[in-house]
């Protein structure tokens, strides 16, 4: 199922041997490449048809004190900037000092948001060069704090706010954001389940913004070609409803037919207005996330990070783990503790991979996976949602037996244990030791966020298994030392973070560049294999199961490559002239990845210039109405 066309099969196999974390450099910003003719090419100068204050107020063009003397004269900036011309590196040092002077992480998050509104290159360069340090500030957990305080910290809007009380204006409001070719990637949320902090109403716009920041940081999606959207359906968060400063609809969250109509109006409008755009659903509630994804996935290029992204990155960790233990996916017996959106999403990805490897049905593969939730092991007599149904075990086989986590582990002896329950310390010493009795190298992944909700901490898991467990977590942890080497020698074991950011940006990049008409199962499995092939643990079992975020741009090229090849194989890639040679394909991908560098500005006249050159991308009100154009002509 996975590989059918011989040339693609041989190409992938050759590529597995090339896995490396050494970045292949792009050509200089002012140089020409073989693929510089592509619309998304990042080589050579940038056309600019604006000048003066308009240029400086355009984050995509503005480079502040780094504008050269020539640019200052050419674009009428001489009286608007101090005389000294600085480098990007000098600007970055100043910005880093300002960042460090902020008194807490939320203040740092606010500082970065302000910088983003001024200078996109400097913003992304600063974060890219300090990614390990700043990742938790631009994303979880600090972004969660910013979302909770959205109405109190609000300064200026970013993104598209659609509300369920004004459905008739959805298409109109979306249409203001550009022409059909202007938008590549849309992140949309209804804000019901934000980053483990629940319903955040209109503040969820910031999760859409943050996800798009990650797509640029991690995979080079062009930041002026993305669109964050929030679907304001009201909120059931009483704190927000009682807050006089709350900026969203002050009503209980709408559900049912009106909600479905709202979502569908958005999707249909987005597809009509931006037919080349990839739609990323984010942080929808458990009752809607999978349902919406399954409804639209056969029809449009869409993705849900909570359902598919978490499943993909977890499967990559599992694949690396079974490789280290010299097993196969077909050998997996997996228990998932916490059968919500993330837990079932992980189960689905693992089930599909087992089915593909063994050549069996998904129903048969599901027999190797056990889901446990609040009622205990899910059986045919448990009240189940649609996503859980396929994993329910026959009640008669468990009648009279305990269905607790410990009892299930003791009964089936799994070799993989996943935690998505948000129940702190649920993986007790007894449970871990019981699991370790049945398998030499158990794969144990406590993934609940934030850290205080982890089912177990790596130090305990490794201590209870004498260093034998292969561990990855949902949040970063320090390496663990213990006497687990030869003859009791102390070794240090690095713990992988199951961070969706090593997979979802690359999937999006591959789908955008190939202009995939939909995202197939094959494309997701290909993405997983791309990440797993770069696992540091493949060469050293004390290394992490997954590459870290510091390597994510390299990982994203690999993921995008595998996704594009799978899209071609499945017949859903609509872009023409996609290279089939491995080296050329990687160059083709890298050429279209946006980098935070100052490319030369090329002055062009406004007449006949592109919307990008006229600083009109993502500027509502910049589209000339047809009737106005006719009248002018």
Coordinates of C-alpha atoms in Angstrom, one line a residue:
X1 CA 0.0 0.0 0.0
X2 CA 2.7 2.5 1.0
X3 CA 4.9 2.2 -2.2
X4 CA 3.6 1.1 -5.5
X5 CA 5.5 3.0 -8.2
X6 CA 9.0 1.5 -8.6
X7 CA 10.9 4.7 -9.2
X8 CA 9.3 6.3 -6.1
X9 CA 10.2 3.2 -4.0
X10 CA 13.8 3.2 -5.1
X11 CA 14.0 7.0 -4.6
X12 CA 12.8 6.7 -1.0
X13 CA 15.1 3.9 -0.2
X14 CA 18.1 5.8 -1.5
X15 CA 17.0 8.8 0.6
X16 CA 16.9 6.9 3.8
X17 CA 20.6 6.4 3.6
X18 CA 21.1 10.2 3.2
X19 CA 19.6 11.2 6.5
X20 CA 21.7 14.1 7.9
X21 CA 21.3 17.1 10.1
X22 CA 23.8 19.1 8.2
X23 CA 21.9 22.0 6.5
X24 CA 22.4 22.5 2.8
X25 CA 23.0 26.2 2.4
X26 CA 20.8 28.2 0.1
X27 CA 22.4 30.4 -2.5
X28 CA 23.1 34.0 -1.5
X29 CA 20.0 36.2 -1.4
X30 CA 21.0 38.1 -4.5
X31 CA 21.9 35.0 -6.5
X32 CA 19.9 33.1 -9.1
X33 CA 19.0 29.4 -8.7
X34 CA 17.8 26.8 -11.1
X35 CA 14.3 27.3 -9.6
X36 CA 14.3 31.1 -9.3
X37 CA 11.5 31.3 -11.8
X38 CA 9.0 29.7 -9.3
X39 CA 6.4 32.1 -7.9
X40 CA 7.5 31.3 -4.3
X41 CA 11.3 31.5 -5.1
X42 CA 13.3 33.1 -2.4
X43 CA 16.4 33.9 -4.4
X44 CA 17.3 37.3 -5.8
X45 CA 15.9 40.7 -5.0
X46 CA 12.4 41.6 -3.8
X47 CA 10.3 43.9 -5.9
X48 CA 9.1 47.0 -3.9
X49 CA 6.7 49.6 -5.2
X50 CA 6.3 51.6 -2.0
X51 CA 8.6 54.1 -0.2
X52 CA 9.0 56.3 2.8
X53 CA 6.7 55.7 5.8
X54 CA 4.6 53.2 4.0
X55 CA 7.7 51.0 3.4
X56 CA 8.8 51.3 7.1
X57 CA 5.2 50.4 8.2
X58 CA 5.2 47.2 6.1
X59 CA 6.8 44.4 8.3
X60 CA 7.6 42.4 5.2
X61 CA 9.8 45.2 3.7
X62 CA 10.9 47.1 6.7
X63 CA 14.5 46.5 7.9
X64 CA 14.9 49.7 10.0
X65 CA 18.5 50.6 10.7
X66 CA 19.7 47.9 8.3
X67 CA 18.5 49.7 5.2
X68 CA 21.6 50.4 3.1
X69 CA 22.6 54.0 2.0
X70 CA 21.4 53.2 -1.5
X71 CA 18.0 52.0 -0.3
X72 CA 17.6 55.0 1.9
X73 CA 18.0 57.3 -1.1
X74 CA 16.1 55.2 -3.6
X75 CA 13.1 54.6 -1.3
X76 CA 13.0 58.1 0.3
X77 CA 14.1 57.0 3.8
X78 CA 16.9 59.4 4.5
X79 CA 15.0 61.6 6.9
X80 CA 13.2 58.8 8.6
X81 CA 16.1 56.8 10.0
X82 CA 19.1 57.5 12.2
X83 CA 22.3 57.8 10.1
X84 CA 24.1 54.6 11.2
X85 CA 23.6 51.6 8.9
X86 CA 23.6 48.3 10.9
X87 CA 23.6 44.6 10.1
X88 CA 20.9 42.2 10.8
X89 CA 23.2 40.6 13.4
X90 CA 23.6 43.9 15.2
X91 CA 19.8 44.4 15.2
X92 CA 19.4 40.9 16.5
X93 CA 21.8 41.6 19.4
X94 CA 19.8 44.7 20.4
X95 CA 16.5 42.9 20.1
X96 CA 17.9 40.0 22.3
X97 CA 19.0 42.5 25.0
X98 CA 15.5 44.0 24.9
X99 CA 13.9 40.6 25.1
X100 CA 16.1 39.6 28.1
X101 CA 15.1 42.8 29.9
X102 CA 11.4 41.7 30.0
X103 CA 10.4 40.8 33.5
X104 CA 8.6 37.5 32.8
X105 CA 7.7 35.2 29.9
X106 CA 4.4 36.8 29.2
X107 CA 6.1 40.2 28.8
X108 CA 8.6 38.5 26.5
X109 CA 5.7 37.1 24.4
X110 CA 4.2 40.6 24.2
X111 CA 7.6 42.1 23.2
X112 CA 8.0 39.5 20.4
X113 CA 4.4 40.1 19.1
X114 CA 5.3 43.8 18.9
X115 CA 8.5 43.1 17.0
X116 CA 6.6 40.9 14.6
X117 CA 4.4 43.9 13.7
X118 CA 7.4 45.9 12.8
X119 CA 10.0 43.7 11.1
X120 CA 9.3 40.1 10.1
X121 CA 12.9 39.2 9.2
X122 CA 14.3 40.4 12.5
X123 CA 11.4 38.7 14.4
X124 CA 12.0 35.3 12.8
X125 CA 15.8 35.6 12.8
X126 CA 15.8 36.3 16.5
X127 CA 13.6 33.4 17.4
X128 CA 15.3 31.0 14.9
X129 CA 18.7 31.7 16.4
X130 CA 17.3 31.2 20.0
X131 CA 14.7 28.6 19.2
X132 CA 15.3 26.3 22.2
X133 CA 15.1 29.2 24.5
X134 CA 12.2 31.0 22.9
X135 CA 10.0 28.1 21.7
X136 CA 8.1 27.9 25.0
X137 CA 7.5 31.7 24.9
X138 CA 6.1 31.9 21.3
X139 CA 4.1 28.7 21.9
X140 CA 3.0 26.6 24.8
X141 CA 2.9 27.3 27.7
X142 CA 3.4 31.1 27.4
X143 CA 1.1 31.5 24.4
X144 CA -1.6 29.9 26.6
X145 CA -1.1 32.7 29.1
X146 CA -1.4 35.3 26.3
X147 CA -4.6 33.7 25.1
X148 CA -6.1 33.7 28.5
X149 CA -5.2 37.4 28.8
X150 CA -6.1 38.3 25.2
X151 CA -8.8 40.9 26.1
X152 CA -6.7 42.5 28.7
X153 CA -3.5 42.7 26.6
X154 CA -5.2 43.6 23.3
X155 CA -3.5 46.4 21.3
X156 CA -4.3 45.8 17.7
X157 CA -6.1 43.0 15.8
X158 CA -4.3 40.4 13.8
X159 CA -6.1 37.9 11.6
X160 CA -9.7 37.4 10.6
X161 CA -12.5 37.4 13.2
X162 CA -15.7 35.7 12.0
X163 CA -18.7 35.5 14.3
X164 CA -21.6 33.2 14.3
X165 CA -24.1 36.0 14.6
X166 CA -23.0 37.4 11.3
X167 CA -22.8 34.3 9.0
X168 CA -24.0 36.3 6.0
X169 CA -20.8 38.3 6.1
X170 CA -18.3 35.4 6.3
X171 CA -17.6 35.3 2.6
X172 CA -17.4 39.1 2.4
X173 CA -15.0 39.3 5.3
X174 CA -12.7 36.6 4.1
X175 CA -12.7 38.1 0.6
X176 CA -11.0 41.2 1.9
X177 CA -7.8 39.3 2.6
X178 CA -6.7 38.8 -1.0
X179 CA -7.1 37.3 -4.4
X180 CA -7.2 33.6 -5.1
X181 CA -3.5 33.3 -5.5
X182 CA -2.5 35.3 -2.4
X183 CA -3.1 32.8 0.4
X184 CA -1.3 29.4 0.8
X185 CA -2.1 28.4 4.4
X186 CA -5.0 29.1 6.7
X187 CA -5.2 28.1 10.4
X188 CA -8.7 28.3 11.8
X189 CA -10.0 27.6 15.4
X190 CA -13.3 27.8 17.2
X191 CA -11.3 28.1 20.5
X192 CA -13.2 25.4 22.4
X193 CA -10.1 23.4 23.5
X194 CA -7.1 25.6 23.6
X195 CA -3.7 24.2 24.7
X196 CA -5.1 22.2 27.6
X197 CA -6.7 25.4 29.1
X198 CA -10.1 24.9 27.5
X199 CA -12.6 27.3 26.0
X200 CA -11.0 30.7 25.4
X201 CA -13.6 32.4 23.1
X202 CA -12.3 35.0 20.7
X203 CA -8.8 34.9 22.3
X204 CA -8.2 31.7 20.3
X205 CA -7.2 33.9 17.4
X206 CA -3.7 33.8 19.0
X207 CA -3.4 30.0 18.7
X208 CA -4.0 30.5 14.9
X209 CA -1.4 33.2 14.9
X210 CA 1.1 31.0 16.9
X211 CA 0.6 28.0 14.7
X212 CA 1.4 30.1 11.6
X213 CA 4.5 31.5 13.3
X214 CA 5.7 27.9 13.7
X215 CA 5.0 27.0 10.1
X216 CA 7.3 29.8 9.0
X217 CA 10.0 29.1 11.7
X218 CA 10.0 25.4 11.1
X219 CA 9.2 25.0 7.4
X220 CA 9.6 28.3 5.7
X221 CA 5.9 29.0 4.8
X222 CA 5.9 32.6 3.6
X223 CA 4.5 34.7 6.5
X224 CA 2.8 37.2 4.2
X225 CA 0.8 34.4 2.5
X226 CA -0.8 32.9 5.6
X227 CA -4.1 33.7 7.3
X228 CA -5.1 33.2 10.9
X229 CA -8.9 32.9 11.5
X230 CA -11.1 32.5 14.6
X231 CA -14.7 31.3 14.5
X232 CA -16.3 33.1 17.4
X233 CA -19.2 30.9 18.4
X234 CA -19.6 32.4 21.8
X235 CA -18.0 30.8 24.9
X236 CA -19.0 28.7 27.9
X237 CA -16.1 30.1 29.9
X238 CA -17.9 32.0 32.7
X239 CA -14.8 34.0 33.6
X240 CA -14.9 35.5 30.1
X241 CA -18.6 36.0 30.0
X242 CA -18.4 38.0 33.3
X243 CA -15.3 40.0 32.3
X244 CA -16.3 43.5 31.2
X245 CA -13.2 43.7 29.0
X246 CA -13.9 40.5 27.1
X247 CA -13.9 41.3 23.3
X248 CA -15.8 38.3 21.9
X249 CA -19.4 37.4 21.6
X250 CA -20.9 37.6 25.1
X251 CA -23.1 34.6 24.8
X252 CA -23.1 30.8 25.4
X253 CA -21.4 28.8 22.8
X254 CA -23.6 27.9 19.8
X255 CA -23.9 24.2 18.9
X256 CA -25.9 22.0 16.6
X257 CA -27.2 23.0 13.2
X258 CA -26.3 26.7 13.4
X259 CA -22.7 25.8 14.4
X260 CA -22.4 23.3 11.5
X261 CA -23.7 25.9 9.1
X262 CA -21.2 28.5 10.3
X263 CA -18.2 26.1 9.9
X264 CA -19.4 25.0 6.5
X265 CA -19.9 28.6 5.4
X266 CA -16.3 29.3 6.3
X267 CA -14.9 26.3 4.6
X268 CA -16.9 26.8 1.4
X269 CA -16.1 30.5 1.3
X270 CA -12.4 29.8 1.9
X271 CA -12.2 27.2 -0.8
X272 CA -14.0 29.5 -3.3
X273 CA -11.9 32.5 -2.5
X274 CA -8.5 30.8 -2.0
X275 CA -8.7 27.6 -3.9
X276 CA -5.0 26.8 -3.5
X277 CA -5.0 27.2 0.2
X278 CA -4.4 24.4 2.7
X279 CA -6.8 24.6 5.7
X280 CA -5.4 23.6 9.2
X281 CA -8.1 23.1 11.9
X282 CA -6.8 23.8 15.4
X283 CA -8.1 23.3 18.9
X284 CA -11.7 22.4 18.1
X285 CA -13.7 20.7 20.9
X286 CA -13.6 16.9 21.3
X287 CA -17.2 16.6 19.9
X288 CA -16.3 18.5 16.7
X289 CA -12.6 18.0 15.9
X290 CA -12.8 14.6 14.4
X291 CA -16.3 15.0 13.0
X292 CA -15.3 18.1 11.0
X293 CA -12.0 16.6 9.8
X294 CA -13.7 13.4 8.6
X295 CA -16.4 15.4 6.8
X296 CA -14.0 17.7 4.9
X297 CA -10.9 15.5 4.5
X298 CA -12.2 13.5 1.4
X299 CA -13.0 16.8 -0.3
X300 CA -10.3 19.4 0.4
X301 CA -6.7 19.7 1.5
X302 CA -7.1 20.0 5.2
X303 CA -5.4 18.8 8.4
X304 CA -6.2 18.8 12.1
X305 CA -3.1 19.0 14.3
X306 CA -4.8 17.7 17.4
X307 CA -6.0 14.6 15.7
X308 CA -3.4 13.9 13.0
X309 CA -0.3 15.9 14.1
X310 CA -0.1 14.4 17.5
X311 CA -0.7 11.0 16.1
X312 CA 2.0 11.5 13.4
X313 CA 4.8 12.7 15.8
X314 CA 3.9 10.0 18.3
X315 CA 4.0 7.3 15.7
X316 CA 7.4 8.6 14.6
X317 CA 8.7 8.1 18.1
X318 CA 7.1 4.7 18.3
X319 CA 8.7 3.7 14.9
X320 CA 12.1 4.9 16.2
X321 CA 11.6 2.9 19.4
X322 CA 10.6 -0.3 17.7
X323 CA 13.6 0.1 15.4
X324 CA 15.9 0.4 18.4
X325 CA 14.4 -2.7 20.0
X326 CA 14.7 -4.6 16.7
X327 CA 11.0 -5.1 16.4
X328 CA 8.5 -4.2 13.7
X329 CA 5.3 -2.2 13.8
X330 CA 3.4 -5.5 13.4
X331 CA 4.7 -6.5 16.8
X332 CA 3.1 -3.6 18.6
X333 CA 0.7 -4.1 21.5
X334 CA -0.3 -0.6 22.6
X335 CA -2.2 0.8 25.5
X336 CA -3.5 4.4 25.3
X337 CA -4.5 6.0 28.6
X338 CA -6.8 8.9 27.8
X339 CA -9.2 8.3 24.9
X340 CA -9.9 11.9 23.9
X341 CA -9.1 13.7 20.6
X342 CA -5.3 13.2 21.0
X343 CA -5.4 9.7 22.3
X344 CA -7.8 8.4 19.5
X345 CA -5.8 10.4 16.9
X346 CA -2.6 8.5 18.0
X347 CA -4.4 5.2 18.0
X348 CA -5.7 5.9 14.4
X349 CA -2.2 6.7 13.1
X350 CA -0.7 3.6 14.7
X351 CA -3.6 1.4 13.5
X352 CA -3.2 2.7 9.9
X353 CA 0.6 2.1 10.0
X354 CA 0.1 -1.5 11.4
X355 CA -2.5 -2.2 8.7
X356 CA -0.2 -0.9 6.0
X357 CA 2.8 -2.9 7.2
X358 CA 0.9 -6.2 7.7
X359 CA -1.4 -5.8 4.7
X360 CA -4.5 -6.2 6.9
X361 CA -7.7 -4.2 7.4
X362 CA -7.8 -1.3 9.9
X363 CA -10.4 -3.2 11.9
X364 CA -7.9 -6.1 12.3
X365 CA -5.1 -3.8 13.2
X366 CA -7.2 -2.1 15.9
X367 CA -7.2 -5.3 17.8
X368 CA -3.6 -4.5 18.8
X369 CA -4.6 -1.3 20.6
X370 CA -6.4 -0.9 23.9
X371 CA -8.0 2.4 24.9
X372 CA -8.6 3.3 28.5
X373 CA -10.6 6.4 29.7
X374 CA -12.5 7.4 32.8
X375 CA -14.7 4.2 32.8
X376 CA -11.6 2.0 32.4
X377 CA -10.9 -0.1 29.4
X378 CA -13.3 0.8 26.6
X379 CA -15.6 -2.2 25.8
X380 CA -18.7 -2.8 23.7
X381 CA -20.8 -1.9 26.8
X382 CA -19.1 1.5 27.3
X383 CA -20.8 4.6 26.1
X384 CA -18.5 5.6 23.2
X385 CA -18.1 8.4 20.7
X386 CA -17.6 7.8 17.0
X387 CA -13.8 7.8 17.1
X388 CA -13.6 5.3 20.0
X389 CA -16.0 2.7 18.5
X390 CA -13.4 0.9 16.5
X391 CA -11.3 0.1 19.5
X392 CA -13.9 -1.2 21.9
X393 CA -13.0 -4.7 23.2
X394 CA -15.6 -7.4 23.4
X395 CA -17.2 -7.0 26.8
X396 CA -17.6 -10.7 27.3
X397 CA -13.8 -11.2 27.2
X398 CA -13.4 -8.8 30.1
X399 CA -16.5 -9.7 32.2
X400 CA -15.5 -10.2 35.8
X401 CA -12.0 -8.7 35.2
X402 CA -10.7 -5.4 36.4
X403 CA -10.5 -2.8 33.6
X404 CA -8.1 -0.4 35.3
X405 CA -4.8 0.6 33.7
X406 CA -2.8 -1.7 36.0
X407 CA -5.0 -4.6 35.3
X408 CA -4.9 -4.1 31.5
X409 CA -1.1 -3.8 31.5
X410 CA -0.9 -7.0 33.6
X411 CA -3.3 -8.8 31.3
X412 CA -1.9 -8.0 27.9
X413 CA 1.8 -7.0 28.6
X414 CA 2.0 -4.1 26.1
X415 CA 5.3 -2.9 24.6
X416 CA 4.0 0.6 24.1
X417 CA 2.2 2.8 26.7
X418 CA 0.8 6.2 25.8
X419 CA -0.5 8.9 28.2
X420 CA -2.9 11.5 27.0
X421 CA -5.1 11.6 30.1
X422 CA -4.0 14.8 31.9
X423 CA -4.0 12.7 35.1
X424 CA -0.8 13.5 36.9
X425 CA 1.4 10.6 38.1
X426 CA -1.1 8.0 36.6
X427 CA 1.8 5.8 35.5
X428 CA 2.7 4.5 38.9
X429 CA 5.8 2.5 39.8
X430 CA 3.7 -0.7 40.0
X431 CA 2.3 -0.1 36.5
X432 CA 5.7 0.6 34.9
X433 CA 7.4 -2.3 36.6
X434 CA 4.6 -4.6 35.5
X435 CA 4.9 -3.5 31.9
X436 CA 8.7 -3.9 32.1
X437 CA 8.3 -7.6 33.1
X438 CA 6.8 -8.4 29.7
X439 CA 9.1 -6.5 27.4
X440 CA 12.8 -5.8 27.5
X441 CA 12.7 -2.2 26.1
X442 CA 9.2 -0.7 26.8
X443 CA 8.3 2.4 24.9
X444 CA 6.6 4.8 27.3
X445 CA 5.3 8.2 26.2
X446 CA 3.6 10.4 28.9
X447 CA 2.3 13.2 26.6
X448 CA -0.1 15.2 28.7
X449 CA 0.6 19.0 28.9
X450 CA 1.5 21.1 30.7
X451 CA 4.3 19.4 32.7
X452 CA 2.4 19.3 35.9
X453 CA -0.2 17.0 34.2
X454 CA 2.4 14.4 32.9
X455 CA 1.4 10.8 33.7
X456 CA 5.0 10.2 34.9
X457 CA 8.4 12.0 34.7
X458 CA 11.3 10.5 32.8
X459 CA 13.5 10.2 35.8
X460 CA 11.0 7.9 37.6
X461 CA 10.3 5.8 34.5
X462 CA 14.0 5.2 33.8
X463 CA 14.7 4.4 37.5
X464 CA 11.8 1.9 37.7
X465 CA 13.0 0.1 34.5
X466 CA 16.7 0.2 35.2
X467 CA 17.2 2.6 32.3
X468 CA 15.6 0.2 29.8
X469 CA 12.6 2.3 28.9
X470 CA 12.6 4.4 25.7
X471 CA 10.9 7.6 26.8
X472 CA 9.4 10.6 25.0
X473 CA 7.3 13.3 26.6
X474 CA 4.8 16.0 25.8
X475 CA 7.1 18.8 27.3
X476 CA 10.8 19.2 27.4
X477 CA 12.7 17.5 30.2
X478 CA 16.4 17.6 31.2
X479 CA 18.6 14.5 30.4
X480 CA 18.5 11.8 33.1
X481 CA 21.7 10.2 34.5
X482 CA 21.8 6.7 36.1
X483 CA 24.0 3.6 36.5
X484 CA 22.6 1.9 33.4
X485 CA 25.7 1.5 31.3
X486 CA 28.0 -1.6 31.1
X487 CA 29.1 -2.7 34.6
X488 CA 26.9 -0.1 36.2
X489 CA 28.6 2.8 34.5
X490 CA 26.7 6.0 34.7
X491 CA 25.1 7.1 31.5
X492 CA 23.1 10.1 30.5
X493 CA 19.9 9.5 28.6
X494 CA 18.4 12.3 26.6
X495 CA 14.6 12.5 26.6
X496 CA 12.8 13.3 23.3
X497 CA 9.9 15.8 23.3
X498 CA 6.9 14.6 21.2
X499 CA 6.6 18.1 19.7
X500 CA 4.1 18.3 16.8
X501 CA 6.3 21.1 15.3
X502 CA 8.7 18.5 13.9
X503 CA 5.9 17.2 11.7
X504 CA 2.9 19.4 11.0
X505 CA 4.9 22.3 9.4
X506 CA 6.6 19.9 7.0
X507 CA 3.3 18.2 6.1
X508 CA 1.8 21.6 5.4
X509 CA 4.8 22.7 3.3
X510 CA 4.6 19.5 1.2
X511 CA 0.9 19.9 0.7
X512 CA 1.3 23.6 -0.3
X513 CA 4.2 23.1 -2.7
X514 CA 2.6 20.1 -4.4
X515 CA -0.8 21.9 -4.4
X516 CA -2.3 18.6 -3.1
X517 CA -6.0 18.4 -3.7
X518 CA -6.3 16.5 -0.4
X519 CA -4.1 15.0 2.3
X520 CA -4.1 11.2 2.0
X521 CA -3.3 8.5 4.6
X522 CA -0.2 7.7 2.5
X523 CA 1.0 11.3 2.8
X524 CA 0.8 11.1 6.6
X525 CA 2.5 7.8 6.8
X526 CA 5.3 9.2 4.5
X527 CA 5.7 12.2 6.8
X528 CA 6.0 9.9 9.8
X529 CA 8.7 7.8 8.1
X530 CA 10.5 11.0 7.2
X531 CA 10.7 12.1 10.9
X532 CA 11.5 8.6 12.1
X533 CA 14.4 8.2 9.7
X534 CA 16.1 11.2 11.3
X535 CA 15.8 9.8 14.9
X536 CA 19.0 10.3 16.8
X537 CA 18.3 7.1 18.7
X538 CA 18.9 5.1 15.5
X539 CA 22.6 5.6 16.1
X540 CA 22.7 5.8 19.8
X541 CA 20.0 4.4 22.1
X542 CA 20.8 7.0 24.8
X543 CA 19.9 9.7 22.3
X544 CA 16.3 11.1 22.0
X545 CA 13.8 9.2 19.9
X546 CA 13.0 12.3 17.9
X547 CA 15.0 15.1 16.5
X548 CA 14.8 18.3 18.5
X549 CA 13.3 21.6 17.4
X550 CA 16.8 23.0 16.7
X551 CA 17.0 20.7 13.7
X552 CA 13.4 21.3 12.6
X553 CA 14.1 23.1 9.3
X554 CA 16.1 20.1 8.1
X555 CA 13.4 17.7 9.3
X556 CA 10.8 19.8 7.5
X557 CA 12.6 19.5 4.2
X558 CA 12.7 15.7 4.6
X559 CA 9.0 15.5 5.7
X560 CA 8.0 17.8 2.8
X561 CA 9.9 15.6 0.4
X562 CA 8.2 12.4 1.5
X563 CA 4.8 14.1 1.5
X564 CA 5.3 15.4 -2.0
X565 CA 6.4 12.0 -3.3
X566 CA 3.4 10.4 -1.7
X567 CA 1.1 13.0 -3.1
X568 CA 2.5 12.3 -6.6
X569 CA 2.1 8.6 -6.0
X570 CA -1.5 9.0 -4.9
X571 CA -2.3 11.3 -7.9
X572 CA -3.4 14.2 -5.7
X573 CA -0.4 16.6 -6.5
X574 CA -1.6 19.2 -8.9
X575 CA 1.6 21.3 -9.2
X576 CA 3.4 20.8 -12.5
X577 CA 7.0 19.9 -13.1
X578 CA 7.8 18.5 -9.6
X579 CA 11.4 17.1 -9.8
X580 CA 11.7 13.3 -9.3
X581 CA 15.5 13.3 -8.6
X582 CA 16.1 13.4 -4.8
X583 CA 18.7 16.1 -4.8
X584 CA 16.7 18.3 -7.2
X585 CA 13.5 17.8 -5.2
X586 CA 15.2 18.9 -2.0
X587 CA 16.6 22.0 -3.8
X588 CA 13.2 22.7 -5.3
X589 CA 11.7 22.6 -1.7
X590 CA 14.4 24.7 -0.1
X591 CA 14.2 27.3 -2.9
X592 CA 10.6 28.0 -1.9
X593 CA 11.1 28.1 1.9
X594 CA 11.1 31.7 3.2
X595 CA 14.2 32.5 5.3
X596 CA 14.8 35.5 7.7
X597 CA 17.4 37.2 5.6
X598 CA 17.5 40.7 4.1
X599 CA 17.2 40.3 0.4
X600 CA 18.0 43.3 -1.8
X601 CA 15.0 45.6 -2.6
X602 CA 14.4 46.3 -6.2
X603 CA 12.4 49.5 -6.9
X604 CA 9.5 49.0 -9.3
X605 CA 6.8 51.4 -10.4
X606 CA 3.3 50.9 -8.8
X607 CA 1.6 50.6 -12.2
X608 CA 1.7 46.9 -13.1
X609 CA 3.4 45.9 -9.9
X610 CA 2.3 42.8 -8.0
X611 CA 0.2 43.1 -4.8
X612 CA 3.2 41.9 -2.8
X613 CA 5.4 44.7 -4.3
X614 CA 2.7 47.3 -3.5
X615 CA 2.6 46.0 0.2
X616 CA -1.0 44.9 -0.2
X617 CA -0.8 41.3 0.9
X618 CA -2.7 40.7 4.1
X619 CA -3.8 44.4 4.1
X620 CA -7.6 44.5 4.2
X621 CA -9.0 47.4 2.1
X622 CA -6.2 47.1 -0.5
X623 CA -8.3 45.2 -3.1
X624 CA -9.8 47.6 -5.7
X625 CA -13.4 47.0 -6.2
X626 CA -14.3 45.9 -9.7
X627 CA -16.8 48.7 -10.2
X628 CA -14.3 51.3 -9.0
X629 CA -11.7 49.9 -11.5
X630 CA -14.2 50.1 -14.4
X631 CA -15.1 53.7 -13.4
X632 CA -11.5 54.7 -13.2
X633 CA -10.7 53.2 -16.6

